[in-house]
mmCIF file of C-alpha atoms in Angstrom:
data_model
loop_
_atom_site.group_PDB
_atom_site.id
_atom_site.type_symbol
_atom_site.label_atom_id
_atom_site.label_comp_id
_atom_site.label_asym_id
_atom_site.label_seq_id
_atom_site.Cartn_x
_atom_site.Cartn_y
_atom_site.Cartn_z
ATOM 1 C CA MET A 1 27.925 -21.641 21.289
ATOM 2 C CA SER A 2 28.971 -24.430 23.600
ATOM 3 C CA THR A 3 28.043 -28.058 23.945
ATOM 4 C CA PHE A 4 25.969 -28.539 27.077
ATOM 5 C CA HIS A 5 25.255 -31.888 28.689
ATOM 6 C CA ILE A 6 21.790 -31.805 30.228
ATOM 7 C CA PHE A 7 20.517 -34.364 32.717
ATOM 8 C CA TYR A 8 16.763 -34.623 33.296
ATOM 9 C CA ASP A 9 14.189 -36.804 35.032
ATOM 10 C CA SER A 10 11.172 -38.744 33.713
ATOM 11 C CA ASN A 11 9.009 -35.610 34.081
ATOM 12 C CA LYS A 12 11.463 -33.883 31.687
ATOM 13 C CA ASP A 13 12.587 -31.486 34.437
ATOM 14 C CA ILE A 14 16.227 -30.488 34.054
ATOM 15 C CA LYS A 15 18.140 -31.520 37.165
ATOM 16 C CA TRP A 16 21.554 -30.238 36.160
ATOM 17 C CA ALA A 17 23.594 -29.192 33.146
ATOM 18 C CA THR A 18 27.249 -28.531 32.381
ATOM 19 C CA ASP A 19 29.514 -27.536 29.556
ATOM 20 C CA ALA A 20 32.419 -29.424 31.145
ATOM 21 C CA PRO A 21 33.704 -32.554 29.423
ATOM 22 C CA THR A 22 31.256 -35.337 30.192
ATOM 23 C CA ASP A 23 32.368 -38.894 29.452
ATOM 24 C CA THR A 24 30.345 -42.097 29.336
ATOM 25 C CA ASN A 25 31.190 -42.878 32.993
ATOM 26 C CA ILE A 26 29.399 -39.698 34.115
ATOM 27 C CA ILE A 27 26.468 -40.318 31.765
ATOM 28 C CA ASN A 28 26.154 -43.945 32.931
ATOM 29 C CA SER A 29 26.301 -42.979 36.617
ATOM 30 C CA GLN A 30 23.511 -40.428 36.096
ATOM 31 C CA THR A 31 21.459 -42.971 34.119
ATOM 32 C CA ALA A 32 21.801 -45.358 37.072
ATOM 33 C CA LEU A 33 20.270 -42.601 39.224
ATOM 34 C CA GLY A 34 17.276 -42.384 36.877
ATOM 35 C CA LEU A 35 18.338 -39.367 34.834
ATOM 36 C CA SER A 36 18.398 -39.153 31.047
ATOM 37 C CA HIS A 37 21.056 -37.279 29.072
ATOM 38 C CA LEU A 38 20.805 -34.808 26.202
ATOM 39 C CA SER A 39 23.686 -32.984 24.531
ATOM 40 C CA LEU A 40 22.863 -29.658 22.840
ATOM 41 C CA GLU A 41 24.688 -26.729 21.271
ATOM 42 C CA LEU A 42 23.442 -23.653 23.145
ATOM 43 C CA ASP A 43 24.457 -20.046 23.734
ATOM 44 C CA GLN A 44 24.229 -20.406 27.512
ATOM 45 C CA ILE A 45 23.575 -22.988 30.184
ATOM 46 C CA PRO A 46 19.838 -23.687 30.593
ATOM 47 C CA ALA A 47 18.593 -22.676 34.046
ATOM 48 C CA CYS A 48 16.898 -25.664 35.682
ATOM 49 C CA ASP A 49 13.961 -23.559 36.897
ATOM 50 C CA HIS A 50 13.358 -21.852 33.532
ATOM 51 C CA PHE A 51 13.553 -24.700 30.993
ATOM 52 C CA TYR A 52 12.482 -28.302 30.539
ATOM 53 C CA ILE A 53 12.948 -30.987 27.885
ATOM 54 C CA ASN A 54 10.412 -31.129 25.028
ATOM 55 C CA ASP A 55 8.241 -34.189 24.323
ATOM 56 C CA ALA A 56 10.538 -35.413 21.538
ATOM 57 C CA GLU A 57 13.421 -35.235 24.057
ATOM 58 C CA ASN A 58 15.660 -33.447 21.544
ATOM 59 C CA ASN A 59 15.548 -29.821 22.715
ATOM 60 C CA ILE A 60 14.736 -27.519 25.621
ATOM 61 C CA VAL A 61 11.585 -25.446 26.067
ATOM 62 C CA GLY A 62 11.116 -22.362 28.221
ATOM 63 C CA TYR A 63 8.621 -22.327 31.064
ATOM 64 C CA ASN A 64 5.268 -20.685 30.384
ATOM 65 C CA SER A 65 3.976 -17.562 32.086
ATOM 66 C CA PHE A 66 0.446 -17.257 33.383
ATOM 67 C CA ASP A 67 -1.601 -14.758 31.363
ATOM 68 C CA LEU A 68 -4.105 -13.882 34.074
ATOM 69 C CA THR A 69 -6.433 -10.891 34.086
ATOM 70 C CA PHE A 70 -7.961 -9.676 37.359
ATOM 71 C CA SER A 71 -11.136 -7.567 37.240
ATOM 72 C CA ALA A 72 -9.885 -5.752 40.374
ATOM 73 C CA THR A 73 -7.242 -6.052 43.063
ATOM 74 C CA THR A 74 -9.087 -3.905 45.614
ATOM 75 C CA ILE A 75 -12.761 -4.463 46.406
ATOM 76 C CA ASP A 76 -15.245 -3.794 49.205
ATOM 77 C CA ILE A 77 -16.799 -6.564 51.308
ATOM 78 C CA ASP A 78 -19.235 -8.602 49.175
ATOM 79 C CA GLY A 79 -17.411 -7.400 46.057
ATOM 80 C CA VAL A 80 -16.225 -9.893 43.465
ATOM 81 C CA VAL A 81 -12.879 -10.413 41.752
ATOM 82 C CA THR A 82 -13.075 -12.283 38.459
ATOM 83 C CA VAL A 83 -9.930 -13.955 37.136
ATOM 84 C CA THR A 84 -9.691 -14.913 33.476
ATOM 85 C CA GLY A 85 -6.977 -16.668 31.509
ATOM 86 C CA CYS A 86 -6.185 -19.407 34.015
ATOM 87 C CA PRO A 87 -5.007 -22.625 32.323
ATOM 88 C CA ALA A 88 -6.642 -25.926 33.258
ATOM 89 C CA GLY A 89 -4.652 -27.851 35.841
ATOM 90 C CA ALA A 90 -3.375 -24.819 37.742
ATOM 91 C CA GLU A 91 -3.442 -25.144 41.518
ATOM 92 C CA ILE A 92 -4.742 -22.089 43.341
ATOM 93 C CA PHE A 93 -3.674 -21.052 46.837
ATOM 94 C CA LEU A 94 -5.293 -18.432 49.048
ATOM 95 C CA ASN A 95 -2.948 -17.233 51.806
ATOM 96 C CA GLY A 96 -0.820 -20.339 51.302
ATOM 97 C CA VAL A 97 -3.701 -22.833 51.560
ATOM 98 C CA SER A 98 -4.616 -24.844 48.462
ATOM 99 C CA GLN A 99 -8.087 -24.134 47.162
ATOM 100 C CA GLY A 100 -7.898 -26.946 44.615
ATOM 101 C CA THR A 101 -7.093 -27.394 40.945
ATOM 102 C CA TYR A 102 -8.663 -25.183 38.314
ATOM 103 C CA ARG A 103 -10.653 -26.889 35.550
ATOM 104 C CA SER A 104 -12.363 -24.337 33.283
ATOM 105 C CA GLY A 105 -14.314 -21.061 33.060
ATOM 106 C CA ASP A 106 -13.717 -17.815 34.904
ATOM 107 C CA LEU A 107 -12.695 -17.836 38.547
ATOM 108 C CA THR A 108 -14.701 -15.656 40.895
ATOM 109 C CA PHE A 109 -13.776 -14.747 44.447
ATOM 110 C CA THR A 110 -16.209 -12.940 46.712
ATOM 111 C CA GLY A 111 -14.755 -10.765 49.455
ATOM 112 C CA THR A 112 -16.446 -11.835 52.681
ATOM 113 C CA MET A 113 -13.899 -10.513 55.216
ATOM 114 C CA SER A 114 -11.791 -7.379 55.064
ATOM 115 C CA GLY A 115 -8.029 -7.768 54.836
ATOM 116 C CA ARG A 116 -5.173 -8.415 52.460
ATOM 117 C CA TYR A 117 -5.066 -11.759 50.700
ATOM 118 C CA SER A 118 -2.470 -13.488 48.585
ATOM 119 C CA MET A 119 -3.616 -15.548 45.607
ATOM 120 C CA LYS A 120 -0.944 -17.862 44.185
ATOM 121 C CA PHE A 121 -1.198 -19.856 40.963
ATOM 122 C CA THR A 122 1.094 -22.821 40.258
ATOM 123 C CA LYS A 123 1.319 -25.340 37.444
ATOM 124 C CA ASP A 124 4.002 -27.705 36.219
ATOM 125 C CA LYS A 125 6.215 -26.022 33.585
ATOM 126 C CA TYR A 126 4.862 -22.557 34.501
ATOM 127 C CA TYR A 127 6.373 -19.764 36.517
ATOM 128 C CA THR A 128 4.493 -19.352 39.797
ATOM 129 C CA THR A 129 2.372 -16.191 39.849
ATOM 130 C CA GLU A 130 1.098 -14.343 42.892
ATOM 131 C CA GLN A 131 -1.424 -11.501 43.200
ATOM 132 C CA ARG A 132 -2.447 -9.549 46.300
ATOM 133 C CA ILE A 133 -6.127 -8.749 46.774
ATOM 134 C CA THR A 134 -7.324 -6.139 49.289
ATOM 135 C CA ILE A 135 -10.860 -6.281 50.672
ATOM 136 C CA ASN A 136 -11.984 -3.057 52.332
ATOM 137 C CA ARG A 137 -14.705 -2.530 54.878
ATOM 138 C CA ARG A 138 -17.503 -0.384 53.569
#
């Protein structure tokens, strides 16, 4: 175990961390930049894109993974793909274009044009997930 000095923003996103000696001058300079400081005993340095600071601001928490279920990944034109397990607040992209923010219920996508499509799901404190959908001509 090592002592890690973790610097994070008001959204509790870790901006950087080190196990190097960190004196009050470094902590104060980072505070002046708007970052907060937390010192923790950890087995390894927390990756900025895998962890964030908990609500109590006394520990780190790992990012969540989407637990999505797709009824199909290949359909014919006019077929439907139903997606379940999407958390509220997730932003959904189709071929890189935002389709809005998910609220509740199952998501349904109807295949109106043949081709390959990329569905991407993003949410703060979650790993981004992407799924390819193929729509075949009949």
